[in-house]
Coordinates of C-alpha atoms and ligand atoms in Angstrom, one line a residue:
M1 CA -104.5 39.4 -62.3
S2 CA -102.9 36.7 -64.3
K3 CA -99.5 35.4 -63.1
I4 CA -98.2 33.9 -66.1
K5 CA -96.0 36.2 -68.2
L6 CA -94.1 35.5 -71.4
L7 CA -90.3 35.7 -71.0
T8 CA -88.7 38.6 -72.8
E9 CA -86.5 37.6 -75.9
D10 CA -83.4 38.9 -73.9
L11 CA -84.2 36.5 -71.0
I12 CA -84.8 33.6 -73.4
N13 CA -81.5 34.1 -74.9
K14 CA -79.7 34.3 -71.6
I15 CA -81.3 31.0 -70.5
A16 CA -80.4 29.3 -73.8
A17 CA -77.0 30.8 -73.5
G18 CA -76.7 28.8 -70.2
E19 CA -77.1 25.5 -72.3
V20 CA -75.2 26.3 -75.4
V21 CA -72.4 28.4 -74.0
E22 CA -71.0 26.8 -71.0
R23 CA -67.5 28.1 -71.2
P24 CA -65.2 29.8 -73.6
A25 CA -64.5 26.6 -75.3
S26 CA -68.1 26.2 -76.3
V27 CA -67.9 29.5 -78.1
V28 CA -64.9 28.4 -79.9
K29 CA -66.6 25.2 -80.9
E30 CA -69.7 26.9 -82.2
L31 CA -67.8 29.5 -84.1
I32 CA -65.4 26.9 -85.8
E33 CA -68.5 24.8 -86.7
N34 CA -70.1 27.9 -88.4
S35 CA -66.7 28.6 -90.3
L36 CA -66.6 24.9 -91.4
D37 CA -70.3 25.0 -92.4
A38 CA -69.5 28.1 -94.4
Q39 CA -66.8 26.0 -96.3
A40 CA -63.8 27.8 -95.0
T41 CA -60.3 26.4 -95.7
K42 CA -58.5 28.6 -93.4
I43 CA -59.5 29.2 -89.7
V44 CA -57.6 31.4 -87.3
V45 CA -58.4 31.3 -83.7
E46 CA -57.2 34.0 -81.4
I47 CA -57.6 33.7 -77.7
G48 CA -56.9 36.2 -74.9
N49 CA -56.7 35.3 -71.4
S50 CA -58.0 31.7 -71.8
G51 CA -60.9 33.0 -73.7
K52 CA -62.2 35.1 -70.8
D53 CA -61.2 38.4 -72.5
L54 CA -61.1 37.5 -76.2
I55 CA -62.2 34.8 -78.6
K56 CA -61.6 35.9 -82.2
I57 CA -62.2 33.6 -85.1
S58 CA -61.5 34.5 -88.7
D59 CA -62.4 32.4 -91.7
N60 CA -62.2 32.7 -95.4
G61 CA -65.6 31.0 -95.9
L62 CA -68.7 32.1 -97.9
G63 CA -69.4 35.1 -95.7
M64 CA -72.9 36.7 -95.2
E65 CA -74.9 39.3 -96.9
E66 CA -76.1 42.2 -94.8
E67 CA -79.6 40.9 -94.1
D68 CA -78.3 37.4 -93.3
A69 CA -75.7 39.0 -90.9
R70 CA -78.5 40.8 -89.1
N71 CA -80.6 37.6 -88.9
S72 CA -77.8 35.3 -87.9
I73 CA -77.8 36.7 -84.3
L74 CA -81.6 36.2 -83.9
R75 CA -82.7 33.0 -82.0
H76 CA -83.6 30.0 -84.2
A77 CA -82.3 31.8 -87.3
T78 CA -80.5 29.3 -89.4
S79 CA -79.6 28.9 -93.0
K80 CA -79.1 25.1 -92.5
I81 CA -82.5 23.5 -92.0
S82 CA -86.0 24.5 -92.8
S83 CA -88.3 21.6 -92.2
V84 CA -88.7 18.7 -89.8
E85 CA -87.5 16.3 -92.4
D86 CA -84.2 18.1 -92.6
L87 CA -83.7 17.6 -88.9
F88 CA -83.2 13.9 -89.5
S89 CA -80.7 14.2 -92.3
V90 CA -78.5 17.1 -91.1
S91 CA -75.1 17.2 -92.7
S92 CA -74.1 20.6 -91.5
L93 CA -72.6 20.9 -88.0
G94 CA -75.0 23.6 -86.9
F95 CA -78.7 23.5 -87.3
R96 CA -80.3 24.8 -84.2
G97 CA -79.7 28.5 -85.0
E98 CA -79.2 29.5 -81.5
A99 CA -75.4 29.7 -81.1
L100 CA -74.8 33.3 -82.2
A101 CA -77.9 34.6 -80.5
S102 CA -76.7 32.9 -77.3
I103 CA -73.2 34.0 -77.5
A104 CA -74.4 37.6 -78.2
A105 CA -76.5 37.6 -75.2
V106 CA -73.6 37.2 -72.8
S107 CA -70.8 39.0 -74.4
Q108 CA -69.7 41.9 -76.5
L109 CA -69.8 40.5 -80.0
S110 CA -68.7 41.9 -83.3
I111 CA -69.2 40.4 -86.8
I112 CA -67.3 41.5 -89.8
T113 CA -68.4 39.6 -92.9
K114 CA -68.2 39.8 -96.7
T115 CA -69.3 37.5 -99.4
K116 CA -67.5 36.9 -102.7
D117 CA -69.9 39.2 -104.7
Q118 CA -70.1 42.2 -102.3
L119 CA -67.6 45.0 -102.7
E120 CA -67.5 45.8 -99.1
G121 CA -68.0 44.1 -95.9
F122 CA -70.6 44.5 -93.2
N123 CA -69.9 45.2 -89.5
L124 CA -72.3 44.6 -86.7
V125 CA -71.6 45.2 -83.1
M126 CA -73.7 43.9 -80.2
E127 CA -73.6 44.1 -76.4
G128 CA -75.4 41.8 -74.2
G129 CA -77.8 40.9 -77.1
L130 CA -78.5 44.5 -78.1
M131 CA -77.4 46.0 -81.3
I132 CA -74.9 48.9 -80.8
S133 CA -74.0 49.7 -84.3
E134 CA -73.9 48.4 -87.8
G135 CA -72.4 49.6 -91.1
P136 CA -70.1 49.0 -94.0
I137 CA -66.5 48.1 -93.5
A138 CA -63.5 47.2 -95.6
A139 CA -63.0 43.5 -95.4
Q140 CA -61.8 40.2 -97.2
Q141 CA -64.0 37.5 -98.1
G142 CA -65.1 35.5 -95.1
T143 CA -66.2 36.1 -91.6
T144 CA -64.5 37.4 -88.5
I145 CA -66.3 37.0 -85.2
E146 CA -64.9 38.6 -82.1
V147 CA -66.3 37.7 -78.7
R148 CA -65.1 40.0 -75.8
N149 CA -65.7 39.7 -72.0
L150 CA -67.8 36.6 -72.1
F151 CA -70.3 36.4 -69.2
Y152 CA -69.7 40.1 -68.3
N153 CA -73.3 40.4 -67.7
T154 CA -73.9 37.1 -66.1
P155 CA -71.5 37.1 -63.1
A156 CA -72.9 33.9 -61.6
R157 CA -71.9 32.0 -64.7
K158 CA -68.6 33.8 -64.9
K159 CA -67.9 32.7 -61.3
F160 CA -68.3 29.0 -62.3
L161 CA -65.4 29.1 -64.9
K162 CA -62.5 27.0 -63.9
T163 CA -59.0 28.1 -63.7
D164 CA -57.3 29.7 -66.8
A165 CA -55.3 26.5 -67.5
V166 CA -58.4 24.4 -67.5
E167 CA -60.4 26.7 -69.7
L168 CA -57.6 26.9 -72.1
R169 CA -57.1 23.1 -72.2
H170 CA -60.7 22.8 -73.2
I171 CA -60.2 25.3 -76.0
I172 CA -57.1 23.4 -77.3
E173 CA -59.0 20.1 -77.2
I174 CA -61.7 21.7 -79.4
V175 CA -59.4 23.1 -81.9
M176 CA -57.2 20.0 -82.0
N177 CA -60.2 17.8 -82.8
Y178 CA -61.5 19.9 -85.5
A179 CA -58.2 20.3 -87.0
L180 CA -57.7 16.5 -86.8
L181 CA -60.9 15.9 -88.7
N182 CA -60.5 18.5 -91.4
K183 CA -57.1 17.8 -93.0
Q184 CA -58.2 20.1 -95.9
V185 CA -58.6 23.1 -93.6
S186 CA -55.7 24.8 -92.1
F187 CA -56.0 25.9 -88.4
L188 CA -54.0 28.3 -86.4
L189 CA -54.6 28.7 -82.7
K190 CA -52.9 31.6 -80.8
H191 CA -53.2 32.3 -77.2
D192 CA -52.0 35.8 -76.0
H193 CA -50.0 35.9 -79.2
H194 CA -48.2 32.6 -78.8
I195 CA -48.9 30.0 -81.4
L196 CA -50.3 26.8 -79.7
L197 CA -51.3 24.9 -82.7
N198 CA -50.5 25.1 -86.4
S199 CA -52.1 22.6 -88.6
P200 CA -51.6 23.3 -92.3
T201 CA -53.6 21.7 -95.0
V202 CA -52.2 18.2 -95.9
E203 CA -52.9 15.4 -98.3
D204 CA -53.5 12.5 -96.0
M205 CA -54.7 11.9 -92.5
R206 CA -51.6 10.3 -91.2
A207 CA -49.6 13.5 -91.9
N208 CA -52.5 15.5 -90.3
I209 CA -52.4 13.4 -87.1
S210 CA -48.6 13.7 -86.8
S211 CA -48.7 17.4 -87.4
I212 CA -51.1 17.7 -84.4
Y213 CA -50.2 14.9 -82.1
G214 CA -46.3 15.0 -82.8
L215 CA -44.0 13.8 -85.5
G216 CA -42.7 10.9 -83.5
L217 CA -46.1 9.3 -83.7
A218 CA -46.3 9.1 -87.5
K219 CA -44.2 5.9 -87.6
E220 CA -46.2 4.2 -84.9
L221 CA -49.7 4.7 -86.5
L222 CA -51.6 1.8 -87.9
E223 CA -54.4 2.3 -90.4
V224 CA -57.8 1.1 -89.5
S225 CA -60.3 0.5 -92.2
T226 CA -63.3 -1.7 -92.3
T227 CA -66.6 -1.6 -93.9
A228 CA -69.5 -3.4 -92.3
P229 CA -73.1 -3.2 -93.5
S230 CA -74.2 0.4 -92.9
L231 CA -71.1 1.2 -91.0
K232 CA -67.6 2.4 -92.2
I233 CA -64.7 2.7 -89.7
S234 CA -61.5 4.4 -90.8
G235 CA -58.6 6.2 -89.1
Y236 CA -55.5 5.3 -87.2
I237 CA -54.5 3.8 -83.9
A238 CA -51.0 3.9 -82.5
K239 CA -49.1 0.8 -81.5
P240 CA -49.6 -0.3 -77.9
F241 CA -46.1 1.0 -77.0
S242 CA -47.1 4.4 -77.8
A243 CA -49.8 4.4 -75.3
R244 CA -49.8 7.3 -73.0
N245 CA -50.4 8.2 -69.3
D246 CA -53.2 10.6 -70.3
K247 CA -56.2 10.5 -72.7
N248 CA -55.2 13.6 -74.7
Q249 CA -54.6 11.8 -77.9
Q250 CA -57.9 10.1 -78.5
A251 CA -60.5 11.2 -80.9
L252 CA -63.8 9.9 -82.1
F253 CA -65.7 11.2 -85.0
V254 CA -69.2 10.1 -86.1
N255 CA -70.4 11.4 -89.5
N256 CA -67.8 14.0 -89.4
R257 CA -68.8 15.3 -86.0
W258 CA -66.4 15.1 -83.1
V259 CA -68.2 13.2 -80.4
K260 CA -67.6 12.1 -76.9
N261 CA -69.2 8.7 -76.2
N262 CA -68.2 6.3 -73.4
D263 CA -69.5 3.3 -75.1
L264 CA -67.5 3.8 -78.2
T265 CA -64.4 4.7 -76.3
A266 CA -64.8 1.6 -74.2
A267 CA -65.2 -0.4 -77.4
V268 CA -61.8 0.9 -78.5
Y269 CA -60.1 0.0 -75.3
E270 CA -61.7 -3.4 -75.5
G271 CA -60.0 -3.7 -78.9
F272 CA -56.6 -3.1 -77.3
H273 CA -57.5 -5.6 -74.6
S274 CA -54.4 -7.5 -73.2
V275 CA -51.9 -5.4 -75.1
L276 CA -52.1 -2.3 -72.9
F277 CA -50.3 -2.0 -69.7
V278 CA -52.3 -0.9 -66.7
N279 CA -53.1 2.7 -66.5
K280 CA -51.9 3.3 -70.1
H281 CA -54.2 4.9 -72.6
P282 CA -54.3 4.1 -76.3
V283 CA -53.8 6.8 -79.0
F284 CA -56.5 6.7 -81.6
V285 CA -58.3 8.8 -84.1
L286 CA -61.2 7.0 -85.5
L287 CA -63.9 8.0 -88.0
L288 CA -67.3 6.3 -88.1
E289 CA -69.7 6.7 -90.8
L290 CA -73.2 5.6 -89.9
D291 CA -76.5 6.0 -91.5
P292 CA -77.6 9.5 -90.4
Q293 CA -81.1 8.1 -89.6
K294 CA -79.5 6.0 -86.9
I295 CA -77.9 8.8 -84.9
D296 CA -79.4 11.5 -82.9
V297 CA -77.2 14.6 -82.4
N298 CA -80.0 16.6 -81.0
V299 CA -79.8 15.2 -77.5
H300 CA -77.7 18.0 -76.1
P301 CA -77.5 21.7 -77.2
Q302 CA -73.7 21.3 -77.4
K303 CA -74.0 18.5 -79.8
T304 CA -70.9 16.6 -78.6
E305 CA -73.1 13.9 -77.1
I306 CA -75.0 11.7 -79.6
K307 CA -77.4 8.8 -79.4
I308 CA -76.7 5.8 -81.6
D309 CA -79.2 3.2 -82.6
Q310 CA -77.9 -0.3 -82.0
I311 CA -75.0 1.0 -80.2
E312 CA -73.9 -2.5 -79.2
E313 CA -73.3 -3.5 -82.8
V314 CA -71.5 -0.5 -83.6
C315 CA -69.3 -1.0 -80.6
A316 CA -68.7 -4.6 -81.4
A317 CA -67.6 -3.5 -84.9
V318 CA -65.3 -0.9 -83.5
T319 CA -63.6 -3.5 -81.1
R320 CA -63.2 -5.9 -84.0
A321 CA -61.6 -3.3 -86.3
V322 CA -59.1 -2.3 -83.6
K323 CA -58.4 -5.9 -82.7
E324 CA -57.8 -6.9 -86.3
T325 CA -55.6 -4.0 -87.0
L326 CA -53.4 -5.0 -84.0
Q327 CA -53.3 -8.6 -85.1
D328 CA -52.5 -7.6 -88.8
N329 CA -49.5 -5.6 -87.9
N330 CA -46.0 -6.3 -86.5
L331 CA -46.0 -4.6 -83.1
V332 CA -42.5 -5.4 -82.0
P333 CA -41.0 -2.2 -80.4
I334 CA -37.6 -1.1 -81.7
I335 CA -35.5 0.3 -78.8
D336 CA -33.1 3.1 -79.6
L337 CA -30.0 2.2 -77.6
A338 CA -28.2 5.3 -78.6
A339 CA -30.9 7.4 -77.1
E340 CA -30.6 5.6 -73.9
F341 CA -26.9 6.0 -73.6
E342 CA -26.0 9.4 -74.6
F343 CA -22.6 9.8 -75.9
S344 CA -23.1 13.1 -77.6
S345 CA -21.1 15.1 -75.0
R346 CA -17.9 13.2 -75.8
K347 CA -16.0 13.6 -78.9
K348 CA -16.8 10.8 -81.3
P349 CA -14.1 9.0 -83.0
V350 CA -14.9 8.0 -86.6
Y351 CA -15.1 4.4 -87.4
S352 CA -15.7 3.1 -90.8
F353 CA -17.8 0.0 -90.9
E354 CA -16.4 -3.0 -92.9
K355 CA -18.8 -5.7 -93.5
S356 CA -16.2 -8.3 -94.2
K357 CA -14.9 -8.0 -90.8
Q358 CA -18.0 -8.9 -89.1
T359 CA -17.8 -11.8 -86.8
I360 CA -20.4 -14.3 -87.4
L361 CA -21.9 -16.0 -84.6
Q362 CA -20.8 -19.6 -84.8
N363 CA -22.7 -21.5 -82.1
R364 CA -25.6 -22.5 -84.3
H365 CA -26.8 -25.8 -83.6
E366 CA -29.7 -27.8 -85.1
E367 CA -31.7 -27.7 -81.8
N368 CA -31.2 -23.9 -81.6
E369 CA -33.1 -23.5 -84.7
L370 CA -36.5 -22.1 -84.4
F371 CA -37.4 -21.8 -88.0
P372 CA -36.6 -24.0 -91.0
E373 CA -33.4 -23.1 -92.8
E374 CA -34.8 -21.0 -95.6
E375 CA -36.8 -18.8 -93.1
A376 CA -34.0 -18.4 -90.6
V377 CA -31.2 -15.8 -90.8
S378 CA -28.5 -17.5 -92.7
E379 CA -24.9 -16.7 -92.1
K380 CA -24.5 -15.6 -95.7
Q381 CA -27.3 -13.2 -95.5
T382 CA -25.9 -11.7 -92.4
S383 CA -22.4 -11.3 -93.9
N384 CA -23.3 -10.2 -97.3
K385 CA -26.4 -8.0 -96.9
P386 CA -25.8 -4.4 -96.1
I387 CA -26.8 -3.6 -92.6
I388 CA -30.3 -2.3 -92.8
N389 CA -31.0 1.0 -91.2
E390 CA -33.7 1.5 -88.7
D391 CA -36.2 3.1 -91.0
D392 CA -35.8 0.2 -93.5
L393 CA -36.2 -2.3 -90.8
R394 CA -39.3 -0.6 -89.5
K395 CA -40.7 -0.7 -93.0
E396 CA -39.7 -4.4 -93.4
L397 CA -41.4 -5.3 -90.2
S398 CA -44.5 -3.3 -91.0
K399 CA -45.1 -5.0 -94.3
T400 CA -45.8 -8.2 -92.6
N401 CA -47.6 -9.3 -89.5
K402 CA -45.5 -12.4 -89.6
F403 CA -43.5 -13.2 -86.5
P404 CA -39.9 -12.3 -87.2
A405 CA -37.6 -15.2 -88.0
M406 CA -34.9 -15.5 -85.5
K407 CA -32.0 -17.6 -84.3
L408 CA -32.1 -18.3 -80.5
L409 CA -28.7 -17.7 -78.9
G410 CA -29.2 -18.3 -75.2
Q411 CA -30.5 -17.2 -71.8
V412 CA -29.4 -14.2 -70.0
H413 CA -29.8 -13.5 -66.3
K414 CA -32.1 -16.5 -66.1
T415 CA -34.8 -14.2 -67.3
Y416 CA -34.2 -13.2 -71.0
F417 CA -33.4 -14.9 -74.2
L418 CA -31.3 -13.5 -76.8
A419 CA -32.1 -14.1 -80.5
E420 CA -30.5 -12.9 -83.7
T421 CA -32.7 -11.6 -86.5
E422 CA -32.0 -10.0 -89.7
G423 CA -30.7 -6.5 -88.9
G424 CA -30.9 -6.8 -85.2
V425 CA -31.0 -8.6 -82.0
F426 CA -34.1 -9.6 -79.9
F427 CA -34.3 -9.6 -76.2
I428 CA -37.3 -11.8 -75.2
D429 CA -38.7 -11.9 -71.7
Q430 CA -39.2 -15.6 -70.9
H431 CA -42.0 -15.0 -68.5
A432 CA -43.9 -12.6 -70.6
A433 CA -43.6 -14.8 -73.6
H434 CA -44.9 -17.9 -71.9
E435 CA -47.7 -16.0 -70.1
R436 CA -49.0 -14.7 -73.5
V437 CA -48.8 -18.3 -74.9
L438 CA -50.7 -19.8 -72.0
Y439 CA -53.3 -17.0 -72.0
E440 CA -54.1 -17.3 -75.7
Q441 CA -54.1 -21.0 -75.7
F442 CA -56.5 -21.2 -72.8
M443 CA -58.7 -18.4 -74.1
A444 CA -59.0 -20.3 -77.5
E445 CA -60.1 -23.5 -75.8
Y446 CA -62.5 -21.6 -73.5
M447 CA -64.1 -19.7 -76.3
A448 CA -64.5 -23.0 -78.3
H449 CA -66.0 -24.6 -75.2
D450 CA -63.4 -27.2 -75.7
I451 CA -61.1 -27.1 -72.6
A452 CA -58.7 -30.0 -72.4
I453 CA -59.0 -31.5 -69.0
Q454 CA -56.6 -33.3 -66.7
T455 CA -58.2 -35.7 -64.3
L456 CA -56.5 -36.0 -60.9
L457 CA -56.4 -39.6 -60.2
R458 CA -56.9 -39.3 -56.4
G459 CA -58.2 -35.9 -56.4
E460 CA -56.9 -33.1 -54.3
T461 CA -58.5 -32.0 -51.1
M462 CA -58.5 -28.5 -49.6
E463 CA -60.3 -26.6 -47.0
L464 CA -62.4 -23.5 -48.0
T465 CA -63.2 -20.6 -45.7
A466 CA -66.8 -19.5 -45.3
V467 CA -66.3 -16.6 -47.7
E468 CA -64.6 -18.9 -50.2
K469 CA -67.5 -21.4 -49.9
V470 CA -70.1 -18.7 -50.8
L471 CA -68.0 -17.6 -53.7
F472 CA -67.7 -21.1 -54.9
S473 CA -71.3 -22.0 -54.7
A474 CA -72.4 -18.8 -56.4
N475 CA -70.1 -19.5 -59.4
Q476 CA -69.9 -23.3 -59.5
E477 CA -71.1 -23.7 -63.0
A478 CA -68.9 -21.0 -64.4
I479 CA -65.9 -22.6 -62.6
L480 CA -66.8 -25.9 -64.0
A481 CA -66.8 -24.3 -67.6
M482 CA -63.3 -23.3 -66.9
G483 CA -62.2 -26.9 -66.5
F484 CA -62.3 -27.2 -62.7
L485 CA -64.6 -30.0 -61.2
V486 CA -64.7 -29.4 -57.6
E487 CA -67.0 -31.1 -55.1
N488 CA -67.8 -30.8 -51.5
F489 CA -66.3 -33.8 -49.7
E490 CA -67.5 -33.0 -46.2
G491 CA -67.9 -29.9 -44.1
N492 CA -65.3 -27.4 -45.2
T493 CA -63.4 -29.9 -47.2
Y494 CA -63.5 -29.9 -51.0
I495 CA -62.0 -31.9 -53.6
I496 CA -60.6 -31.0 -57.0
K497 CA -61.1 -33.6 -59.5
T498 CA -60.1 -32.1 -62.7
L499 CA -58.2 -28.9 -63.9
P500 CA -57.4 -27.4 -67.3
S501 CA -54.4 -29.2 -68.8
I502 CA -52.8 -26.0 -69.9
F503 CA -52.2 -25.1 -66.3
N504 CA -51.3 -28.4 -65.0
R505 CA -47.7 -27.2 -64.3
L506 CA -49.2 -25.6 -61.2
Q507 CA -50.6 -27.1 -58.1
P508 CA -54.3 -27.4 -58.4
K509 CA -55.0 -25.9 -55.0
V510 CA -52.9 -22.8 -55.8
L511 CA -54.8 -22.3 -59.0
F512 CA -58.1 -22.8 -57.5
H513 CA -57.4 -20.3 -54.6
E514 CA -56.3 -17.8 -57.3
I515 CA -59.7 -18.1 -58.8
L516 CA -61.6 -17.8 -55.6
D517 CA -59.5 -14.8 -54.7
S518 CA -60.2 -13.1 -58.0
L519 CA -63.9 -13.8 -57.7
K520 CA -64.0 -11.4 -54.7
G521 CA -63.9 -8.7 -57.5
G522 CA -67.2 -9.6 -59.0
K523 CA -68.9 -12.1 -61.1
L524 CA -67.0 -14.8 -62.8
E525 CA -68.4 -13.8 -66.2
E526 CA -67.0 -10.4 -65.8
I527 CA -63.7 -11.2 -64.5
K528 CA -62.8 -14.4 -66.2
E529 CA -60.2 -12.4 -68.1
V530 CA -58.6 -11.4 -64.9
I531 CA -58.6 -15.0 -63.7
V532 CA -57.2 -16.4 -66.9
T533 CA -54.4 -13.7 -66.8
R534 CA -53.6 -14.6 -63.3
M535 CA -53.5 -18.3 -63.9
A536 CA -51.3 -17.8 -67.0
C537 CA -49.1 -15.7 -64.9
R538 CA -48.9 -18.2 -62.2
A539 CA -48.2 -21.2 -64.6
A540 CA -45.7 -19.5 -66.9
V541 CA -42.0 -20.0 -66.4
M542 CA -40.7 -17.3 -64.0
A543 CA -37.9 -14.9 -64.2
G544 CA -35.1 -16.8 -62.4
D545 CA -36.1 -20.2 -63.9
I546 CA -33.3 -21.9 -65.9
I547 CA -34.7 -22.8 -69.3
T548 CA -32.9 -24.7 -71.9
L549 CA -32.7 -23.7 -75.5
P550 CA -35.0 -26.5 -76.8
Q551 CA -37.6 -25.7 -74.1
F552 CA -37.6 -22.0 -74.9
S553 CA -37.7 -22.9 -78.6
E554 CA -41.0 -24.6 -78.0
I555 CA -42.4 -21.5 -76.2
L556 CA -41.2 -19.3 -79.0
T557 CA -42.9 -21.5 -81.5
S558 CA -46.1 -21.3 -79.7
L559 CA -45.6 -17.5 -79.3
S560 CA -45.3 -17.2 -83.1
E561 CA -48.7 -18.7 -83.4
C562 CA -50.3 -16.1 -81.0
A563 CA -52.5 -13.5 -82.3
L564 CA -50.8 -10.7 -80.3
P565 CA -47.4 -12.1 -79.5
Y566 CA -45.6 -8.8 -78.6
T567 CA -46.9 -8.4 -75.0
C568 CA -47.9 -10.3 -72.1
P569 CA -51.6 -10.3 -71.3
H570 CA -51.0 -7.4 -68.9
G571 CA -49.5 -5.4 -71.8
R572 CA -46.0 -5.5 -70.9
P573 CA -43.6 -6.2 -73.8
S574 CA -42.6 -9.7 -74.5
M575 CA -39.7 -8.7 -76.7
F576 CA -37.9 -5.8 -78.1
L577 CA -35.5 -5.3 -80.9
T578 CA -32.2 -3.5 -81.0
T579 CA -31.0 -2.9 -84.5
A580 CA -27.6 -3.7 -85.7
E581 CA -27.3 0.0 -86.6
E582 CA -27.7 0.9 -83.1
L583 CA -25.1 -1.7 -81.9
E584 CA -22.7 -0.1 -84.4
K585 CA -23.3 3.3 -82.9
K586 CA -22.8 1.9 -79.5
F587 CA -19.4 0.4 -80.5
K588 CA -18.7 3.5 -82.2
R589 CA -18.3 1.6 -85.5
K590 CA -20.5 4.3 -87.0
G591 CA -21.0 7.9 -86.1
Ligands
LIG601 P1 -76.6 27.5 -86.8 O1 -75.1 27.2 -87.0 O2 -77.2 26.4 -85.9 O3 -77.4 27.6 -88.1 P2 -75.8 29.8 -85.6 O4 -76.4 30.7 -84.5 O5 -74.5 29.2 -85.2 O6 -76.8 28.7 -86.0 O7 -75.6 30.6 -86.9 C1 -76.7 31.2 -87.6 C2 -76.4 31.5 -89.0 O8 -75.4 32.4 -89.2 C3 -76.0 30.3 -89.7 O9 -77.0 29.4 -90.1 C4 -75.2 30.8 -90.9 O10 -76.1 31.0 -92.0 C5 -74.7 32.1 -90.4 N1 -73.3 32.0 -90.0 C6 -72.7 32.0 -88.8 N2 -71.4 32.0 -88.8 C7 -71.1 32.1 -90.0 C8 -69.8 32.1 -90.8 N3 -68.5 32.1 -90.0 N4 -69.8 32.3 -92.1 C9 -71.0 32.3 -92.8 N5 -72.2 32.2 -92.3 C10 -72.3 32.2 -90.9
LIG602 MG1 -73.7 27.3 -85.7

């Protein structure tokens, strides 16, 4: 007797369901995609008990005729592609024709649907993949699909579901990302009758992002827009200071499909390189448009993972786009003093602000001047111009990527410098500022293979441990490329003959040990950034160093020439601004 049997349709569907329907969120995803493919402009998602009891999605899309509705729950039934050629140019979100069949196999499913031309709707009820009933029903144009008791007949799968909170989080992630991408579609997400997300239709993407990620973010978003051959990148990134402790506000879309792709995400982080503080995660919503021939969305039944041809080039373009956007914008953070010192509990006296009574800072001195007269804040301007409010100041600053003109006033706590600028006061961290300058100067020389070298007349000798000797000989060439000529003198004694001039403020030995120590973390090529950052940190003026105004002026001038002057290379701010308006509030000159 033959042993091979064909699987029953029912079993095939249950197996397929295992791939397509991993959890409630996968159902939400498939159903939203179907609604979008049906050109819906309004999608309501209702969830009961984190999707375990109920997932209900209603749309106002095209709807289905009776026969199509009956076919829709058959495996490999799709209205979206019909030939192999189509597979390579899919523009719809669905195309495999297995979602509804799979979902139906593992739940109690009901479809109510009506097209524009039909007078009444059609209702179809299934249980575990079997038809229970069908018939006419009163309905609006569009489709409502209700999925109850997911996995009720596959207990093993049900057992693998995570906690309610986790499952719900996955659902929110799905709805949020589709809402982000489709500003022309309104999304409403309800869980056990509470509204979790309400994203109305809006005109532009910035408004859409802030309705979903939060209003506060709108001001901090920078537009990204580049076109490279066969690649378009658009969207928004938030300024580094809006970076978060979690990765919840990151979204990537490729050809209008929400994707998860580690390479692309890493490319975005790379673009934020040296402006993000450790363990901070950037906020971004980026849309990539690629030649559809170059991507394969058919690698996984859930279609969130995609394969991209020439991924390295695409990644490089993404990194460049992010980097350029950061460089083209003014990233100085504006600190809200009033928010930090809450006065609201006390009764506020009313002060009227009279400009003529402002005291003008008089200690100007030629040497203190960082910028030529016409660029600096002149006394006249300060006294005559109305105080700019914070929003205007933000607008002013965001119009230009130019380093703000400022007048240095002096050092505070041997750590910070104070500088006046139009509409506010800057606090600058002397160490962070200098660190950024040294970092960028060295990187520029290194990238140009043109490192200025200082030769030590007598050389400096030092002893290396066995571990250090191994590290040194494995990386000798790369170390030389960084400007260090080091030779073995005898035994464990080595002699440093040259070092990069930028770091000549430091003891050569100290620098060299820094390098060897960093090298324990991996190959020099991979960690050269770490090394440069550490050297810059070591060589920069420290908090606690007494720095004169002319000395700091020089640092500030160099800082103004940096590509990313607003943070140190570790991503800590180098400066922040307090607006004159804030000061007025603080001194109760203004309510
Ligand atoms: P796919 O989306 O891959 O084609 P599905 O199983 O998700 O496969 O859906 C099968 C078919 O059912 C679709 O091709 C579409 O014609 C129809 N359909 C599903 N959902 C909707 C909807 N919300 N509105 C209109 N038609 C739908
Ligand atoms: Mg589908």
